[in-house]
Short mmCIF file of C-alpha atoms in Angstrom, two decimals:
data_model
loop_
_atom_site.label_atom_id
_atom_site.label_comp_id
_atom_site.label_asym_id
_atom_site.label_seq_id
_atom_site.Cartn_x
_atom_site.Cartn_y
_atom_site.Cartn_z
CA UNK K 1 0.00 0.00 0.00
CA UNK K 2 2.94 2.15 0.92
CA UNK K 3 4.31 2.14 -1.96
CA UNK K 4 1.25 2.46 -4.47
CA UNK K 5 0.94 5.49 -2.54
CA UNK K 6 4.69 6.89 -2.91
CA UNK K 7 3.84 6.42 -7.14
CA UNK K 8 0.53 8.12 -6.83
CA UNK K 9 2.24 10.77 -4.81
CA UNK K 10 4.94 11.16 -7.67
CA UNK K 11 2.61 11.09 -10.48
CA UNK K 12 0.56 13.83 -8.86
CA UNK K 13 3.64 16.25 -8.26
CA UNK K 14 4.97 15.40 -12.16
CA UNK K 15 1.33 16.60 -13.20
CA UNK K 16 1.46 19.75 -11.47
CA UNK K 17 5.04 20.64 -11.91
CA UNK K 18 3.70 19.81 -16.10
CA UNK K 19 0.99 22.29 -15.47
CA UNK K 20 2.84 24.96 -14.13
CA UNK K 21 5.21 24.90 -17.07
CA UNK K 22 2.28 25.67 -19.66
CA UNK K 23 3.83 28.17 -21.69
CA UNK K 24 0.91 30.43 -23.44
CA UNK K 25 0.90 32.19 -26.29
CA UNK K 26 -1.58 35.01 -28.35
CA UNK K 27 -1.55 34.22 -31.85
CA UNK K 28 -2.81 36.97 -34.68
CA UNK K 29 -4.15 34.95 -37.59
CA UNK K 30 -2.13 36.13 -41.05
CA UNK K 31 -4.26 38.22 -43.57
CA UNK K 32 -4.76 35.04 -46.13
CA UNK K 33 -5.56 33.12 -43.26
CA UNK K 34 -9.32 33.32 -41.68
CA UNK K 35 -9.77 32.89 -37.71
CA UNK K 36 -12.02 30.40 -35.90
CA UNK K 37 -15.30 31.81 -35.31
CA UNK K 38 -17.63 31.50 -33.01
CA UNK K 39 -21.23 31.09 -34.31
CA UNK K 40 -24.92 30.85 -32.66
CA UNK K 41 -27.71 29.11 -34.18
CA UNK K 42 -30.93 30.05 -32.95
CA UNK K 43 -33.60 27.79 -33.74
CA UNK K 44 -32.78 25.33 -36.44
CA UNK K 45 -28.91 24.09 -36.82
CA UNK K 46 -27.15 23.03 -39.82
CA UNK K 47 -26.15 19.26 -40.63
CA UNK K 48 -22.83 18.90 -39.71
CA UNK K 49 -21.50 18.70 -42.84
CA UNK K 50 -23.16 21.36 -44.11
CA UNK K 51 -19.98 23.67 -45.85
CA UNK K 52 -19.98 27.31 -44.76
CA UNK K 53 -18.10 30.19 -47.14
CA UNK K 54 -16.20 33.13 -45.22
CA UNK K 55 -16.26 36.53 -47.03
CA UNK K 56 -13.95 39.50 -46.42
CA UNK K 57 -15.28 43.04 -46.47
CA UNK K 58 -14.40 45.49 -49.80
CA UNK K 59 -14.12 48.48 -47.87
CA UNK K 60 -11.09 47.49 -46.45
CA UNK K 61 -11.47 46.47 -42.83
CA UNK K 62 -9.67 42.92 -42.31
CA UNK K 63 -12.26 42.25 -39.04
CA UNK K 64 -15.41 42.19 -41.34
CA UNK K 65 -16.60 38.92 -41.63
CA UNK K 66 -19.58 37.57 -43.82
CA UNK K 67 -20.00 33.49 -43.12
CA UNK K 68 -22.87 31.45 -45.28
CA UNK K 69 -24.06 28.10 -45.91
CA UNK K 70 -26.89 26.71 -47.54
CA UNK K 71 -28.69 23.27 -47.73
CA UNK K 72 -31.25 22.36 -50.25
CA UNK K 73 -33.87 23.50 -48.49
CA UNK K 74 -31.95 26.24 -46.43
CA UNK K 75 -29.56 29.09 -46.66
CA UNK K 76 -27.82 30.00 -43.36
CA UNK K 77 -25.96 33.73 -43.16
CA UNK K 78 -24.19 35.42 -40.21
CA UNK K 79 -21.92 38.50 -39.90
CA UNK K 80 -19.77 40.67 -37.28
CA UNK K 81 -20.43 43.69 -38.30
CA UNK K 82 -23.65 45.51 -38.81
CA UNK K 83 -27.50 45.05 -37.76
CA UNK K 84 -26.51 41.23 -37.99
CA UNK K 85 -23.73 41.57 -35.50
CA UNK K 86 -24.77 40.42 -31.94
CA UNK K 87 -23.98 42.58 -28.98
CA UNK K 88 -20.86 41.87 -27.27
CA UNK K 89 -18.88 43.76 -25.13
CA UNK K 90 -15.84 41.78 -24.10
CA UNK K 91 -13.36 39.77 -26.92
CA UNK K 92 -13.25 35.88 -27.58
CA UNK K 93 -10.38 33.71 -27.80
CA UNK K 94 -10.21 29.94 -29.04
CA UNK K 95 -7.62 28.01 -27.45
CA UNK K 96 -5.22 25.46 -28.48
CA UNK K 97 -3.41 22.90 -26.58
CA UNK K 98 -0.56 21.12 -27.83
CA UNK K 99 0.40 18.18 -25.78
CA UNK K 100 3.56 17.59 -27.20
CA UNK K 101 4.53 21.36 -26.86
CA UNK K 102 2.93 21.50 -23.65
CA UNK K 103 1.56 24.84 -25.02
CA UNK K 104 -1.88 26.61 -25.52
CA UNK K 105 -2.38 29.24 -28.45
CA UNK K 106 -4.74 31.65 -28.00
CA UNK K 107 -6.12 33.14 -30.82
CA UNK K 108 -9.31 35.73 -31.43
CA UNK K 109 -12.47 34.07 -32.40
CA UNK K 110 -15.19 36.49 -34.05
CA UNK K 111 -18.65 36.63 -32.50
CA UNK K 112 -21.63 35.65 -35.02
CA UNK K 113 -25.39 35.06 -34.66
CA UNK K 114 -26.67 32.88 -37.73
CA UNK K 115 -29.62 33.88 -39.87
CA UNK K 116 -31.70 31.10 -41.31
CA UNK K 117 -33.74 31.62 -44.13
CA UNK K 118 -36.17 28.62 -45.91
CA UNK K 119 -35.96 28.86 -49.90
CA UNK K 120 -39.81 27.55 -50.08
CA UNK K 121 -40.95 30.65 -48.58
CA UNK K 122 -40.13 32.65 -51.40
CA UNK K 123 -42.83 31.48 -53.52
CA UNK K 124 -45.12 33.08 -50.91
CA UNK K 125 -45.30 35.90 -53.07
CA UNK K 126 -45.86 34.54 -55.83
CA UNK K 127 -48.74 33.02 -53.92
CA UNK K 128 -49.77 36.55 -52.57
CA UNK K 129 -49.45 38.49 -56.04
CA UNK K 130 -51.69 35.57 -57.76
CA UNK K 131 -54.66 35.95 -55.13
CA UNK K 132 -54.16 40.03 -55.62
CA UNK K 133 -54.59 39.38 -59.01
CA UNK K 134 -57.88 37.50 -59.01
CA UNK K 135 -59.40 39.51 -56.29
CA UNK K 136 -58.47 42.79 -58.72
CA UNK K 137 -60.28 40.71 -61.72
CA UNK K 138 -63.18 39.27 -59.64
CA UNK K 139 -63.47 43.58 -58.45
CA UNK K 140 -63.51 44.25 -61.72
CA UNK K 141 -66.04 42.16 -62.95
CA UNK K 142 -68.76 43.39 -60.43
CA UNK K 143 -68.08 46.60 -61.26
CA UNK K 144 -68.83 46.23 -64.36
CA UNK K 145 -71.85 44.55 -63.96
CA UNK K 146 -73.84 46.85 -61.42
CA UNK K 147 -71.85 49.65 -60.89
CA UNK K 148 -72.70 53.56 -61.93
CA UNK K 149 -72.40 54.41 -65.79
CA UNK K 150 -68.96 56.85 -64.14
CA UNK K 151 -67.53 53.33 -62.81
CA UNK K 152 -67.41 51.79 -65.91
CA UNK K 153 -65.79 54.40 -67.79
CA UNK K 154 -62.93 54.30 -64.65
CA UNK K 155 -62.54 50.78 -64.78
CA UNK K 156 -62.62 50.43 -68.82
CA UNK K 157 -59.91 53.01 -68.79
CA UNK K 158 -58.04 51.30 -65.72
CA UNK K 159 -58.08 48.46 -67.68
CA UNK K 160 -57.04 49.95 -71.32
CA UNK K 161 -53.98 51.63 -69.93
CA UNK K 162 -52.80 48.25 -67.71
CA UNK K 163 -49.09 47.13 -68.61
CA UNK K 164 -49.24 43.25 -68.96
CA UNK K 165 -46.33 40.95 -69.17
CA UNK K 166 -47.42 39.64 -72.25
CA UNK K 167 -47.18 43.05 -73.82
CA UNK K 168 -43.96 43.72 -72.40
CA UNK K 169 -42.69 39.96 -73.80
CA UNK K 170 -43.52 41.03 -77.04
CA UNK K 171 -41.33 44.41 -76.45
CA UNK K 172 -38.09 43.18 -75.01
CA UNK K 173 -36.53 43.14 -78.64
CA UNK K 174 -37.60 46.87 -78.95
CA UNK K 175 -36.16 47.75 -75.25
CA UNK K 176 -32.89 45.78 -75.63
CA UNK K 177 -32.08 47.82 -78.88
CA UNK K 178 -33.31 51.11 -77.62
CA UNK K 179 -31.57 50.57 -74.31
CA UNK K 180 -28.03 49.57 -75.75
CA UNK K 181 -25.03 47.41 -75.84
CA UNK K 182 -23.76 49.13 -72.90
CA UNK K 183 -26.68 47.93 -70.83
CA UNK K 184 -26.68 45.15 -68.36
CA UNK K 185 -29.94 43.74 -68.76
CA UNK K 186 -30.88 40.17 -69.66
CA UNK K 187 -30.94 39.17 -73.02
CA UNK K 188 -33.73 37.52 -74.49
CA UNK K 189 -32.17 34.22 -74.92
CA UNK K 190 -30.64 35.00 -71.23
CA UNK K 191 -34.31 34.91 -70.19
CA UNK K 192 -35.31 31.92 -72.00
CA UNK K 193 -32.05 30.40 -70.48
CA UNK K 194 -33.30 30.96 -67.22
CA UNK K 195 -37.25 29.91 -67.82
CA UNK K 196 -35.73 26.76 -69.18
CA UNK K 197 -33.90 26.33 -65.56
CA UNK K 198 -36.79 26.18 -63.91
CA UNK K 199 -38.08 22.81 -65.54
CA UNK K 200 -38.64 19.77 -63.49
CA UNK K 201 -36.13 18.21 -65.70
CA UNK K 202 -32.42 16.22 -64.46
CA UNK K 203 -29.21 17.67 -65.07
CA UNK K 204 -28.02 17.72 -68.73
CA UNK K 205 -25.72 18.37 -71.16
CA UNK K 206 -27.05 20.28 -74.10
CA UNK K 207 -23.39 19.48 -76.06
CA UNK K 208 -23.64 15.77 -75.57
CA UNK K 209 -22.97 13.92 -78.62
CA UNK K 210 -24.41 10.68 -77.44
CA UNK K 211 -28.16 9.91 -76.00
CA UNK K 212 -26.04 8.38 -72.62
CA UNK K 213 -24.57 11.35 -71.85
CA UNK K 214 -27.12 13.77 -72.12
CA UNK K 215 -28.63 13.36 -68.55
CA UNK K 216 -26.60 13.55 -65.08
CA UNK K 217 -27.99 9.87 -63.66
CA UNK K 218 -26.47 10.03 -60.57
CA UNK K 219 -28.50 13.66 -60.11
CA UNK K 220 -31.76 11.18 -60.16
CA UNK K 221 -30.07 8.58 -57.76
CA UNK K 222 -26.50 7.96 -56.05
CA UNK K 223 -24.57 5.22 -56.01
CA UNK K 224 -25.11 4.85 -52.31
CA UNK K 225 -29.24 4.21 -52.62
CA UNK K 226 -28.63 1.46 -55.93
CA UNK K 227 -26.26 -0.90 -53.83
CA UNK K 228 -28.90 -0.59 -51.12
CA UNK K 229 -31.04 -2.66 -53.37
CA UNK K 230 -32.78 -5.85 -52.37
CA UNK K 231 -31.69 -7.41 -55.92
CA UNK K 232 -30.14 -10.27 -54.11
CA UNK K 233 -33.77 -11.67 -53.38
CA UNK K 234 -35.13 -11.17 -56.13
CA UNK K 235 -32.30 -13.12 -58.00
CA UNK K 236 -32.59 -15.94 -55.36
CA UNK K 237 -36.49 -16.19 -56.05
CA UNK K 238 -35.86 -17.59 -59.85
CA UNK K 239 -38.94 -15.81 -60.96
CA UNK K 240 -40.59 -17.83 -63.87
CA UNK K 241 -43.61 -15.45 -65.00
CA UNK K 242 -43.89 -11.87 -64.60
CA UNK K 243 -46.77 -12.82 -61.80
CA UNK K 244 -44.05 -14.19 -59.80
CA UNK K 245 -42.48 -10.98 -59.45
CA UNK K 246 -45.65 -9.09 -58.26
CA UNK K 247 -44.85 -9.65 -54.28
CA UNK K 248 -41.35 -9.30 -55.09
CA UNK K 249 -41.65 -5.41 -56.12
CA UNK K 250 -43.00 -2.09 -54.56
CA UNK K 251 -44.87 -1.66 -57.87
CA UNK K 252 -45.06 -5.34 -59.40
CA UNK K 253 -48.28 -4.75 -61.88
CA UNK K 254 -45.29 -2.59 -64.13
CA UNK K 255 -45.33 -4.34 -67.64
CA UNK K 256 -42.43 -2.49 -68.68
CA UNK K 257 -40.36 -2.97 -65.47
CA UNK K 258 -41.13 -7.03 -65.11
CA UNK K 259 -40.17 -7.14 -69.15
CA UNK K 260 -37.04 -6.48 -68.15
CA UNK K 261 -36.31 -7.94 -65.14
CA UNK K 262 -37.41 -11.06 -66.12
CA UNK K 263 -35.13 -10.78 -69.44
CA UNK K 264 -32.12 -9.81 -66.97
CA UNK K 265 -32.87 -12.81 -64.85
CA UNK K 266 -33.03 -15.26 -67.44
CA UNK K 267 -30.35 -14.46 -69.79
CA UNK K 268 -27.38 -16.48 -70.25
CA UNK K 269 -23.82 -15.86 -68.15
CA UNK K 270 -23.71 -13.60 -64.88
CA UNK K 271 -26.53 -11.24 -63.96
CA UNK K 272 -26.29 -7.78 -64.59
CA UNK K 273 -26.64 -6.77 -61.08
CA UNK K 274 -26.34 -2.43 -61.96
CA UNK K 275 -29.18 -3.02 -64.68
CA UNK K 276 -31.19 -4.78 -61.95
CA UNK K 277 -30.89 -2.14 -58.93
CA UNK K 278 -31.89 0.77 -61.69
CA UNK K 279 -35.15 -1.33 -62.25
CA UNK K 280 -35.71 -2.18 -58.79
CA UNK K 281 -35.15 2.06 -58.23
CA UNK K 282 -37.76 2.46 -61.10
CA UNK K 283 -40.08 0.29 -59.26
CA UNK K 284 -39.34 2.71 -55.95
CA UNK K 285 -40.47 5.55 -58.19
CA UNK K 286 -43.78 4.00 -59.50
CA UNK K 287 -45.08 3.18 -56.47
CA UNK K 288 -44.06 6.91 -54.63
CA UNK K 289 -45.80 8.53 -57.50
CA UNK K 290 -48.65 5.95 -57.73
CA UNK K 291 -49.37 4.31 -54.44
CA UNK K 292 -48.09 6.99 -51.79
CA UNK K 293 -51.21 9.97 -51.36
CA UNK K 294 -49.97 13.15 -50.40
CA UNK K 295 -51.56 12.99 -47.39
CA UNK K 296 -49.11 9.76 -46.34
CA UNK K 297 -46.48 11.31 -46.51
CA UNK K 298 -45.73 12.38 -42.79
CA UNK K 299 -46.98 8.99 -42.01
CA UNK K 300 -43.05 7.14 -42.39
CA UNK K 301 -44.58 3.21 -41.41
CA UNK K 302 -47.73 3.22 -44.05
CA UNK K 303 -45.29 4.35 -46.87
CA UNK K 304 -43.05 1.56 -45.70
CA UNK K 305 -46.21 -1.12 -45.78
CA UNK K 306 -47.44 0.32 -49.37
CA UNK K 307 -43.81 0.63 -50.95
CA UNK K 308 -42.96 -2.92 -49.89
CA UNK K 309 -40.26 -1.75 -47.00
CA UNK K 310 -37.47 0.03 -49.11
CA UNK K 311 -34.24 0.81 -47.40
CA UNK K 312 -34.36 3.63 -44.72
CA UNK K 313 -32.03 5.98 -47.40
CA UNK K 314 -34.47 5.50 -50.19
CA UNK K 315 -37.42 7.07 -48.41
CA UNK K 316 -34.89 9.61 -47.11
CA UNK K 317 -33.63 10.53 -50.21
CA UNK K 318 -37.20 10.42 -51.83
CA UNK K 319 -38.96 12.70 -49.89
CA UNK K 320 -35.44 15.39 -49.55
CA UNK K 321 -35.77 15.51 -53.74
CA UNK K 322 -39.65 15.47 -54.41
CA UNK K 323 -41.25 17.10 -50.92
CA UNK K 324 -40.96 20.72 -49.98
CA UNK K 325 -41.95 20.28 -45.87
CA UNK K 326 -44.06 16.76 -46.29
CA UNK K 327 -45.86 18.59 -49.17
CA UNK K 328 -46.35 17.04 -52.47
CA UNK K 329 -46.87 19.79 -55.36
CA UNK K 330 -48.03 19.71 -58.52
CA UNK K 331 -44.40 20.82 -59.89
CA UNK K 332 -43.25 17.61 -57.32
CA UNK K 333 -45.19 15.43 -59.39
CA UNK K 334 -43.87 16.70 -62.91
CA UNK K 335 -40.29 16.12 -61.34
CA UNK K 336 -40.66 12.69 -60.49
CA UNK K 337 -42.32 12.22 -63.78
CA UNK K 338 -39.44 13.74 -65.92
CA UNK K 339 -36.53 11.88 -63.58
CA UNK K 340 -38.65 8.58 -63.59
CA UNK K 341 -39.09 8.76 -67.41
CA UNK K 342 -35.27 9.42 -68.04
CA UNK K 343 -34.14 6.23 -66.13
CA UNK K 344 -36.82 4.39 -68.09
CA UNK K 345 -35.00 5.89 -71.17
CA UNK K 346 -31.91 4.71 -69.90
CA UNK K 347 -32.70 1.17 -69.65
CA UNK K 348 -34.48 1.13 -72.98
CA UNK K 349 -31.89 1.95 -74.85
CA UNK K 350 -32.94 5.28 -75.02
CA UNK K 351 -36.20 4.55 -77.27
CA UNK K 352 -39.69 3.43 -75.87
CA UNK K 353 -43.04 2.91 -75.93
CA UNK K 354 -44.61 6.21 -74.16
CA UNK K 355 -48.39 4.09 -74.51
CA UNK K 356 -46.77 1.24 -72.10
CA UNK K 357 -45.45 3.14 -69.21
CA UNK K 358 -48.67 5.44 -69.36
CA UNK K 359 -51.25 2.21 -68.82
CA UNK K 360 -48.50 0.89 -66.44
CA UNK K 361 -48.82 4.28 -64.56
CA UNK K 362 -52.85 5.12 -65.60
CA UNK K 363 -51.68 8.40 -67.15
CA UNK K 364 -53.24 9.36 -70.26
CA UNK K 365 -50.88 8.53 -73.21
CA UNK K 366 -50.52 12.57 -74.03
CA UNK K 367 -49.54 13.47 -70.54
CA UNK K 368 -46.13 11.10 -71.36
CA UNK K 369 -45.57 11.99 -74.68
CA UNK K 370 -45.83 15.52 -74.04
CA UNK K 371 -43.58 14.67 -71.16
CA UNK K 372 -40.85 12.91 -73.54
CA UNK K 373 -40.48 15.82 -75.71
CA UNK K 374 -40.12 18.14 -72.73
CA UNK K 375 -37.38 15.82 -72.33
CA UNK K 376 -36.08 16.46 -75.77
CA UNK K 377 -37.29 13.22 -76.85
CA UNK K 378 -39.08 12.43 -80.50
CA UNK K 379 -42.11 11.08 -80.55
CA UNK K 380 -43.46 9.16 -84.04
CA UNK K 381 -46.09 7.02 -84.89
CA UNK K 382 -44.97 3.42 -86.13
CA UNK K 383 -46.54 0.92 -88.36
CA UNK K 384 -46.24 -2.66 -87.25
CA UNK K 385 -45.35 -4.68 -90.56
CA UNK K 386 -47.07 -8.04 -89.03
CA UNK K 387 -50.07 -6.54 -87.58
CA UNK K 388 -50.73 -3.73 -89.28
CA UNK K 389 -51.36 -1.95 -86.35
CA UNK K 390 -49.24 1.33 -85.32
CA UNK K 391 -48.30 2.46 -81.67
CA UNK K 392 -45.84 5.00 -80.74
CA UNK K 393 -42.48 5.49 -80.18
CA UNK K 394 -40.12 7.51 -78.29
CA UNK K 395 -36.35 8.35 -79.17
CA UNK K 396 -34.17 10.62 -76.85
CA UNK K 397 -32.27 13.32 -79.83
CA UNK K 398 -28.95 15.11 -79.27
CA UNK K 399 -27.71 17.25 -78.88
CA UNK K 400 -30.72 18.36 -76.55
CA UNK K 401 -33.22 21.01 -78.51
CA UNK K 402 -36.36 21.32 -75.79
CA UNK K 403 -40.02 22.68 -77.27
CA UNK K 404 -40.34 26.30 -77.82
CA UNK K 405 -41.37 27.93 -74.12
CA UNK K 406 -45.33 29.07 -75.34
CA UNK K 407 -45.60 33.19 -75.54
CA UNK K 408 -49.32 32.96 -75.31
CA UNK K 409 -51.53 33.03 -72.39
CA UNK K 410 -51.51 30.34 -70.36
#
């Protein structure tokens, strides 16, 4: 006991002697080097790996600090300076200790209080400006129906003199070359540019040379949800019959998915396991689009009974791509459409049958033809030699030309 107590003893005075040889030092970050910063998040925090972007001030002052990041859904933003600067009245330091030194460096650590700000919001005024507008028409309407003779003439004239955006559409040539070279204005293929960003359509490449490398696949699903799929079973089930794979699927009644499958299954030599997971991920898709209501979608263990228990990243990654807060909207639906449709291309060989996947998906055969060309696909009517009968068909062109955007009222 004695002398576990003399070693205790010695350790004890070897830690304090250590400690009372801490050298410390204040370190002043360079100019091309940013400081540590310390940041408050009120309310909703950031995934960890969120990235975050530090920008210097242009008016010269090296303590000015501008920090943002931004998620899908949203964009975070702090500063040091300004309204956005939190009150402090003392300075903070970040300390480093270096074991091997035996030192600590101190070094200043700005103060910042993070804004959050949720991208979906914006279309509230868009929202806002739309009812305006048909409160202003429905107005207008009554007024001209039982109001005073003087009324009429004010709203006729109100309505004469109104600026519309069609009228200005049809203008922009006439602005651009009145306003000038010099000016900074969009062009008008700048604005079509942009209109054409706003499709529910994949990432592309309007210079690709071949129909593969025209869309971004791994924008419509990572490598990291196709090895999660259950393709193992289905290969171990030795389906026989397309009605064999109906239990096997999330959406098994899929004529053009259990073609395939089947064909991959049965051919000759080894299975083509990557062909097999993008099916299986089509399958996924179906039955999100077709099976899951939008009000379901906050309910995590029905979609998980309906979709035939998918891997926990598929639902994940499903609802962070087509949901805006749990909420299904109509431009949701056109996106899983277009991204659907382009895997289907994909495994087709880039030419299909649009009538197929619509009775597969009890769409009207239109609604995915109009949908192919919108993915710059052609869409011709073909003649069967042996039955005389013609059906449609569906070839992806490049480079990429998409339809004219419409000019006329919507």
């Amino acid at each position: 006991m004695g002398k576990r107590k003399h070693s205790e003893t010695t350790s004890e005075s070897k830690s304090s002697k250590s400690s009372r040889n801490v050298k410390i030092a204040i370190e002043t970050p360079s100019k091309n080097v940013d400081s540590p910063y310390l940041a408050a998040f009120p309310g909703t925090q950031p995934p960890a790996s969120t990235p975050f972007t530090s920008y210097r001030s242009i008016d010269g002052n090296e303590k000015k600090r501008l920090v943002i990041g931004e998620t899908e859904k949203v964009k975070f933003t702090g500063s040091n300076s300004g309204e956005d600067a939190p009150e402090s009245y003392c300075q903070y330091l970040v300390g480093v200790y270096s074991k091997s030194k035996n030192t600590v460096t101190l070094t200043p650590a700005p103060v910042l209080r993070i804004h959050r700000n949720v991208k979906s919001l914006a279309l509230s005024d868009d929202t806002i400006r739309k009812k305006n507008t048909q409160f202003s028409e429905a107005k207008t309407s009554l007024g001209l129906a039982f109001g005073t003779a003087k009324a009429k003439k004010q709203l006729k004239d109100d309505e004469r003199n109104a600026v519309t955006g069609e009228q200005l559409e049809n203008a922009i040539d006439d602005m651009h070359r009145e306003i000038g070279e010099s000016s900074n204005g969009p062009t008008r293929d700048e604005i079509k540019q942009a209109m054409k960003t706003d499709l529910p359509i994949p990432a592309h490449n309007l210079e690709a040379e071949q129909p593969q490398d025209a869309y971004d696949l791994s924008s419509i699903v990572t490598d990291e949800e196709l090895v999660v799929m259950p393709v193992k079973e289905l290969i171990q089930a030795k389906p026989q019959t397309t009605k064999d794979l109906y239990p096997l699927l999330p959406y098994g009644h899929s004529k053009f998915i259990n073609d395939r499958i089947l064909q991959t299954i049965q051919a000759s030599g080894k299975t083509d396991r990557p062909r097999l997971r993008v099916l299986m991920y089509i399958s996924y898709l179906m039955a999100y689009l077709c099976r899951i209501n939008p009000k379901d979608l906050k309910n995590r263990r029905k979609m998980e009974t309906i979709m035939n228990n998918p891997p926990n990243i598929i639902l994940d990654q499903l609802a962070e791509r087509y949901t805006t807060h749990e909420v299904r909207t109509p431009f949701m639906n056109d996106k899983i459409l277009c991204y659907m449709l382009v895997l289907c291309l994909s495994v087709a060989d880039y030419q299909l049958n649009p009538d197929i996947l619509a009775k597969d998906l009890s769409l009207k055969p239109t609604k995915i033809a109009t949908v192919l060309r919108n993915l710059g696909c052609k869409v011709d009517t073909v003649k069967s030699k042996a039955h005389g009968s013609t059906t449609k068909k569906a070839s992806l062109v490049v480079p990429l030309k998409f339809p004219e955007i419409s000019r006329g009222r919507r």
